[in-house]
Coordinates of N, CA and C in Angstrom, one line a residue:
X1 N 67.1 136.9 27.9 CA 68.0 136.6 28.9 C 68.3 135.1 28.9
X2 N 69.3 134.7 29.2 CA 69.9 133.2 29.1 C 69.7 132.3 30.7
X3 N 69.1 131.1 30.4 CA 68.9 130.6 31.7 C 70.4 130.2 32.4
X4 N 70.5 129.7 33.4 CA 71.9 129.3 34.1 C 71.8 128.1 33.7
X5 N 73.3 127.5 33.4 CA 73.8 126.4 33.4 C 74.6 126.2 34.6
X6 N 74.4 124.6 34.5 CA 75.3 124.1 35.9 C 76.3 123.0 35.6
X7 N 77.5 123.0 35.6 CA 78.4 121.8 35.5 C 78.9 121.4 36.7
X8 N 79.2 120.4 36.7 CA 79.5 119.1 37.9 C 80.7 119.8 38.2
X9 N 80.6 119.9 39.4 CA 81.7 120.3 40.2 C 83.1 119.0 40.6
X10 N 82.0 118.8 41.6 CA 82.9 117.2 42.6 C 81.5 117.4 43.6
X11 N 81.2 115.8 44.0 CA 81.1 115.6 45.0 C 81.5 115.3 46.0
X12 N 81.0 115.7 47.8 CA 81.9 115.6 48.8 C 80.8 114.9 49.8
X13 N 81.6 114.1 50.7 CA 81.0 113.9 51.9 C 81.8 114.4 52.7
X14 N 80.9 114.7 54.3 CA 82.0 115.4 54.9 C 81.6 114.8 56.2
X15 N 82.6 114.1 57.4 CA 82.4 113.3 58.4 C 82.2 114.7 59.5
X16 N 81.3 115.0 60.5 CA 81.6 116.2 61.5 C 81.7 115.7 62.9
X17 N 82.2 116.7 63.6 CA 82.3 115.7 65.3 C 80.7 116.5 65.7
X18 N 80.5 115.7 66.7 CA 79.5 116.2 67.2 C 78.9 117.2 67.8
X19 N 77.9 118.4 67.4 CA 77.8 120.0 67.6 C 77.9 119.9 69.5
X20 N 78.7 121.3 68.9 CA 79.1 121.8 70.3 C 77.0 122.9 70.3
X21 N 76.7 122.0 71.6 CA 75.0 123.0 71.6 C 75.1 124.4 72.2
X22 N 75.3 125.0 71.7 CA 75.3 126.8 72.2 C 73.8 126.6 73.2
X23 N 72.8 126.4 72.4 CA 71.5 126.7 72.9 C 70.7 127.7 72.0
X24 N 69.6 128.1 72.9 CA 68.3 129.1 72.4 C 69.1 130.2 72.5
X25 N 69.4 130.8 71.9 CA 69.8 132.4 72.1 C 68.6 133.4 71.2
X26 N 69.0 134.6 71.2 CA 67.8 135.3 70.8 C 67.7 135.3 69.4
X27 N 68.9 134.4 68.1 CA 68.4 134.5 67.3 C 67.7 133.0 66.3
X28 N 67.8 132.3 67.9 CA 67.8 130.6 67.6 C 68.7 129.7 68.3
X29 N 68.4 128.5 68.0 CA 69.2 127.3 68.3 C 70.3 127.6 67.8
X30 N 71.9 128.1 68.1 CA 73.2 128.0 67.8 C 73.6 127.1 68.0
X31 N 74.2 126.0 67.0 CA 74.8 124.9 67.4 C 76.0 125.0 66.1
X32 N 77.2 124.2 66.5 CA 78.6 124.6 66.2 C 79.2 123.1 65.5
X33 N 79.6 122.8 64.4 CA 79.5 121.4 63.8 C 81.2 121.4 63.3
X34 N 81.9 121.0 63.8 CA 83.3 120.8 63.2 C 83.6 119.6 62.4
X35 N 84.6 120.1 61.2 CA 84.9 118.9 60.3 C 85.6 118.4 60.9
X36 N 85.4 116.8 61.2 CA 86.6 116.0 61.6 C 87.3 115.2 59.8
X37 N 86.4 115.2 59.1 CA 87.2 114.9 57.9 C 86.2 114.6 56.3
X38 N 86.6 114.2 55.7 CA 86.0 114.2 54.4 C 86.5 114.1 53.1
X39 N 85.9 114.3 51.9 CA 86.5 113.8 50.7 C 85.3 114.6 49.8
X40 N 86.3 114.7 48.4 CA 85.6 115.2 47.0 C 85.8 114.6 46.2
X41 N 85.0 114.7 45.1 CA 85.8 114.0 44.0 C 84.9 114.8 42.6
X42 N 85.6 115.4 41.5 CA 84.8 115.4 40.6 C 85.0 115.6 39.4
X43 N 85.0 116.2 37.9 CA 85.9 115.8 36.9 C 87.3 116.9 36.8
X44 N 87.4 118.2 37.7 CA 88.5 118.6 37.9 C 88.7 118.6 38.8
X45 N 88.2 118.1 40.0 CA 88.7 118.7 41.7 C 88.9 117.4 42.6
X46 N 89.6 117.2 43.1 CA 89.1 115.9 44.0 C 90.7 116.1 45.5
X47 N 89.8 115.3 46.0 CA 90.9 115.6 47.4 C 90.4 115.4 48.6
X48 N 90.9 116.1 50.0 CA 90.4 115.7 51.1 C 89.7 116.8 51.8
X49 N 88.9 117.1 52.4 CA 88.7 118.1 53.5 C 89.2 118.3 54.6
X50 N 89.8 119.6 55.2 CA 91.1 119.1 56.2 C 90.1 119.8 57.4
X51 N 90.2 119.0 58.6 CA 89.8 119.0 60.1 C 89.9 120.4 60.0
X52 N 89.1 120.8 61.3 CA 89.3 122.6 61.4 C 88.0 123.3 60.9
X53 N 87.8 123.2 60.0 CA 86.8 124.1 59.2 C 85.1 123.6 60.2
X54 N 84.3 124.2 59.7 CA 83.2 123.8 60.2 C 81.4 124.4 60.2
X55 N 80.9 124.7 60.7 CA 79.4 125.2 60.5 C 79.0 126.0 61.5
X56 N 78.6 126.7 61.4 CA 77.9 127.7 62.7 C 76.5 128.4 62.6
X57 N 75.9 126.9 62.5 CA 74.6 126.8 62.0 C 73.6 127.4 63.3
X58 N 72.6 127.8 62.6 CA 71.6 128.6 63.5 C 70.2 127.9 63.1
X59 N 69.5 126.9 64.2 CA 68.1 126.9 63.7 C 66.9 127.6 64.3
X60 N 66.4 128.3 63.0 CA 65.6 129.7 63.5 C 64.3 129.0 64.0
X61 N 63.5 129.8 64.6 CA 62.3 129.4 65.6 C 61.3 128.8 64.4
X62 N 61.3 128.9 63.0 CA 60.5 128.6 61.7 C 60.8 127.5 61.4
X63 N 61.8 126.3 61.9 CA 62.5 125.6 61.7 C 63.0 125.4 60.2
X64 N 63.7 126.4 60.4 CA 64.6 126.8 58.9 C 65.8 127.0 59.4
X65 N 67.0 125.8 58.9 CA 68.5 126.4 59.4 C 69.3 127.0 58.7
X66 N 70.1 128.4 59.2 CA 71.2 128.9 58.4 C 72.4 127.9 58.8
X67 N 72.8 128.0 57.4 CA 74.2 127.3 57.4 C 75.3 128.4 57.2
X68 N 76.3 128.4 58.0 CA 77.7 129.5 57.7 C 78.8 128.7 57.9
X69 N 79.1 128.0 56.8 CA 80.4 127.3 56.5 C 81.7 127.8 56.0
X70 N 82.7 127.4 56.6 CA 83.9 127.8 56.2 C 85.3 126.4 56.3
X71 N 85.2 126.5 55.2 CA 86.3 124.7 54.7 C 87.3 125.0 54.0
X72 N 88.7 124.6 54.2 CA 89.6 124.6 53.2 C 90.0 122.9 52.7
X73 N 89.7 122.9 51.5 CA 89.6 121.7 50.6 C 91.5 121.6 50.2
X74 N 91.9 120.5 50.3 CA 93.3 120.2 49.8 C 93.5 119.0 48.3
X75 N 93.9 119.7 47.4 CA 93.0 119.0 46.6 C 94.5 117.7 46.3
X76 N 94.2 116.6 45.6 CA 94.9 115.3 45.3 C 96.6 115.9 45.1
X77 N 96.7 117.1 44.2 CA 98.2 117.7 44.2 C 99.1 118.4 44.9
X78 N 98.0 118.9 46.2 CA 98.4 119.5 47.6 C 98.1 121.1 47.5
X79 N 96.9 121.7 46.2 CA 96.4 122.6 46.2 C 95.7 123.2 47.2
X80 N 95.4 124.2 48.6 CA 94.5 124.6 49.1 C 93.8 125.6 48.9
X81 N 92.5 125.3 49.1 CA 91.2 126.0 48.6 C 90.3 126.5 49.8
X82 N 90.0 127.4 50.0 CA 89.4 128.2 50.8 C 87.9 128.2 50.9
X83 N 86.8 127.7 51.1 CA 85.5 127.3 50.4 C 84.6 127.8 52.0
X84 N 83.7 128.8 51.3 CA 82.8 129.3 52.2 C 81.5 129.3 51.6
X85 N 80.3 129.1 52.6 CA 78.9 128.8 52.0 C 78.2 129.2 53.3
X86 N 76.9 129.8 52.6 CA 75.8 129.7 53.3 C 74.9 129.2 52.4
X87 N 73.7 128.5 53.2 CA 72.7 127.8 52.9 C 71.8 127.7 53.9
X88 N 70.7 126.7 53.1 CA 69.3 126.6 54.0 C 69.4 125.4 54.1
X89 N 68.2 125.0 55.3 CA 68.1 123.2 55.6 C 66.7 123.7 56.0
X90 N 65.8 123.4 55.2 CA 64.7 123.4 56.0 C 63.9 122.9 56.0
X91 N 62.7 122.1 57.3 CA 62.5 121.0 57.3 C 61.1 121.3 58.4
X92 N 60.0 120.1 58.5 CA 59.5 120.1 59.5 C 59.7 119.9 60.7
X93 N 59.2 120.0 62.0 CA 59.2 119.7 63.3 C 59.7 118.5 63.3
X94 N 58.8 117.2 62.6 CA 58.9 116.0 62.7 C 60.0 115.6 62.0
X95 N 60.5 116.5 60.6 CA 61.7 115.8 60.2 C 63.2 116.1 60.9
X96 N 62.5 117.1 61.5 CA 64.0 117.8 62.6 C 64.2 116.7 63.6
X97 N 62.8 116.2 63.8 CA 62.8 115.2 65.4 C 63.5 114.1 64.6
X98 N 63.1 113.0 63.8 CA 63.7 111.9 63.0 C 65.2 112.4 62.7
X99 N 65.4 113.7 62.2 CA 67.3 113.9 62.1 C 67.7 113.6 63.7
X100 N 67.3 114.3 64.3 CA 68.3 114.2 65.3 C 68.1 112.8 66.0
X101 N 67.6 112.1 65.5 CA 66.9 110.7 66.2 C 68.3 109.6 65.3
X102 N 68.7 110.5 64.1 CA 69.6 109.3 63.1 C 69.1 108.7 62.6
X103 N 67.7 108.9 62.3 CA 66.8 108.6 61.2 C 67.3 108.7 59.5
X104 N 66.7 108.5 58.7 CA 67.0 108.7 57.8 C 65.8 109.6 57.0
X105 N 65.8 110.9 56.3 CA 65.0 111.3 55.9 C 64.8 111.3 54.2
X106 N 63.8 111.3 53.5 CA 63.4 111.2 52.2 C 63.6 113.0 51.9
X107 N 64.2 112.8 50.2 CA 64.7 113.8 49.9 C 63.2 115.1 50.2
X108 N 62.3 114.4 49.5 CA 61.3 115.1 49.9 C 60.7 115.8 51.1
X109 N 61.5 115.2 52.0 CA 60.7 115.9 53.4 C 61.8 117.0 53.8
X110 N 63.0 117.6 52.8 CA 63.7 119.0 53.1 C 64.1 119.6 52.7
X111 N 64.5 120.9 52.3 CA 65.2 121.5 51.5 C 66.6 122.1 52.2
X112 N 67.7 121.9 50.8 CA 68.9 121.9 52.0 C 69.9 122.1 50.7
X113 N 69.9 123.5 50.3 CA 70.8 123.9 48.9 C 71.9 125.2 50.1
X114 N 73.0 125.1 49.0 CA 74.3 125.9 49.7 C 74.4 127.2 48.3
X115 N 75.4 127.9 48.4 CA 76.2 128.6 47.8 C 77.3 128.9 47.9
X116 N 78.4 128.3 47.6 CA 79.6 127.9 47.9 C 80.4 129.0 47.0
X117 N 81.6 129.4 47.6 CA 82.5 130.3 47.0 C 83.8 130.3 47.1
X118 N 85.1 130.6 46.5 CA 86.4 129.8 46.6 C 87.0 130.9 46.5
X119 N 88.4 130.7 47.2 CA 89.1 131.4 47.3 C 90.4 130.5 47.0
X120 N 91.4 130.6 46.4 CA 92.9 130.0 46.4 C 93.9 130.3 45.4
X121 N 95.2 130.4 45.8 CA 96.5 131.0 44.8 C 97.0 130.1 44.5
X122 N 96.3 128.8 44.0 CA 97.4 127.7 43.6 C 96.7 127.9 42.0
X123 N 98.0 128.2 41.4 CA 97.7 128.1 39.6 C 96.8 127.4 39.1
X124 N 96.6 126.0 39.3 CA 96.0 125.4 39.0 C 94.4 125.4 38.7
X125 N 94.1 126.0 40.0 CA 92.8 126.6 40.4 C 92.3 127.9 40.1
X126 N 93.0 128.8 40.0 CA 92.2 130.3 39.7 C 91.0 130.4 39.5
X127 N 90.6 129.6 38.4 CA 89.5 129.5 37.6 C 88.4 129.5 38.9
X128 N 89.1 128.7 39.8 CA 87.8 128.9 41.0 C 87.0 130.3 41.8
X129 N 88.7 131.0 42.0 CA 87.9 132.3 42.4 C 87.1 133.0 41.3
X130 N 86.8 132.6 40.4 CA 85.8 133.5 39.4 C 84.5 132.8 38.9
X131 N 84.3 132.2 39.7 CA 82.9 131.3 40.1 C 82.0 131.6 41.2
X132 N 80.6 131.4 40.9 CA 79.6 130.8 41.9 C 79.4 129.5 41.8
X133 N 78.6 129.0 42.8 CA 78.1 127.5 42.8 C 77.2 127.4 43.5
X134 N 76.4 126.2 43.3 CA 75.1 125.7 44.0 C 75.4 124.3 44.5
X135 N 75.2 123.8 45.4 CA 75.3 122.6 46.2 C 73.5 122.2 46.9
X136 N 73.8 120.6 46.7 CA 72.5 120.2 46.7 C 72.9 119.2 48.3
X137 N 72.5 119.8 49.4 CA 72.8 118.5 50.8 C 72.0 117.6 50.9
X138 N 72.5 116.8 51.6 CA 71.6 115.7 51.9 C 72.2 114.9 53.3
X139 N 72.0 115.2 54.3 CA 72.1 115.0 55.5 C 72.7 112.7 55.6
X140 N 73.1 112.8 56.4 CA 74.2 111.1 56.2 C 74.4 111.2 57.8
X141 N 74.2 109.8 57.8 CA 74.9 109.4 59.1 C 76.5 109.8 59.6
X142 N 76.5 111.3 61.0 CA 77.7 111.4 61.0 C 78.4 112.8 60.2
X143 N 77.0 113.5 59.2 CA 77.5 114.5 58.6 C 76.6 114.8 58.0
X144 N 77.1 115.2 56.3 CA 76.5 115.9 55.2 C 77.3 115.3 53.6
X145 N 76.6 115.2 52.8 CA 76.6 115.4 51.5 C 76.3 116.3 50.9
X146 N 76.8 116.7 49.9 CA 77.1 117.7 49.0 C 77.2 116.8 47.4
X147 N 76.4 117.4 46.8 CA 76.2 117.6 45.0 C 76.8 118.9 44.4
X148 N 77.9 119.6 44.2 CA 78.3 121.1 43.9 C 78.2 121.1 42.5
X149 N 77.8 122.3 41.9 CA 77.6 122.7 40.6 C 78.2 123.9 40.4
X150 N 79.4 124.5 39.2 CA 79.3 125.7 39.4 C 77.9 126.1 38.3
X151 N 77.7 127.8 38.5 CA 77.1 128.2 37.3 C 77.7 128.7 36.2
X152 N 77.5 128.0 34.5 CA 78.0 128.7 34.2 C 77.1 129.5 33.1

């Protein structure tokens, strides 16, 4: 059996407004993260992230967060892309307390990978709906970073 390959996607940063706090509900902390804006860039994709999209992140009582993201990317030629992901962020007590503090945390103290999936009818791109990908986060003052890889 053949191991997976990964090629560079684009990298993105992504600016969010500040989560709307749902609270404790019975399946966790619901908290609600909207894109106010952002950017990609990478050897075929690059462009802006348009406001609107956002996260509907859940942190479970194990302090492990679901991520449920849904973004449409506009890429440099006015292509739109449809980009949905879930992922994990998961971290200790104390690294949760230093995030939310605006601390800065070392890559080592979390794990925080996505699986991103596309959707769009611009010619250019097809190629995307017939992909998986893996994204590597890394939490930023103000938001999130993203490393995207598809598999090929």
């Amino acid at each position: 059996m053949d191991e997976p390959r990964f090629q560079h996607l684009y990298d993105m940063r992504v600016e969010l407004e500040p989560p709307q706090m749902i609270g404790q509900t019975p399946q966790g902390n619901r908290q609600i993260f909207y894109v106010r804006s952002g950017t990609f860039e990478g050897p075929r994709l690059k462009g802006e992230l348009l406001p609107g999209g956002g996260d509907w992140f859940l942190l479970r009582p194990d302090n492990v967060g679901e991520l449920d993201v849904r973004a449409t990317l506009k890429t440099h030629d006015g292509a739109l892309i449809y980009a949905t992901y879930r992922g994990i962020f998961s971290a200790s007590q104390e690294a949760w307390e230093k995030l939310y503090k605006g601390e800065p945390l070392d890559r080592d103290q979390y794990y925080f990978y996505t699986a991103p999936m596309f959707q769009t009818s611009a010619p250019a791109y097809l190629w995307l709906n017939r992909i998986l990908a893996v994204g590597i986060g890394s939490p930023v003052p103000g938001g999130v970073s993203y490393r995207v890889f598809a598999l090929a």
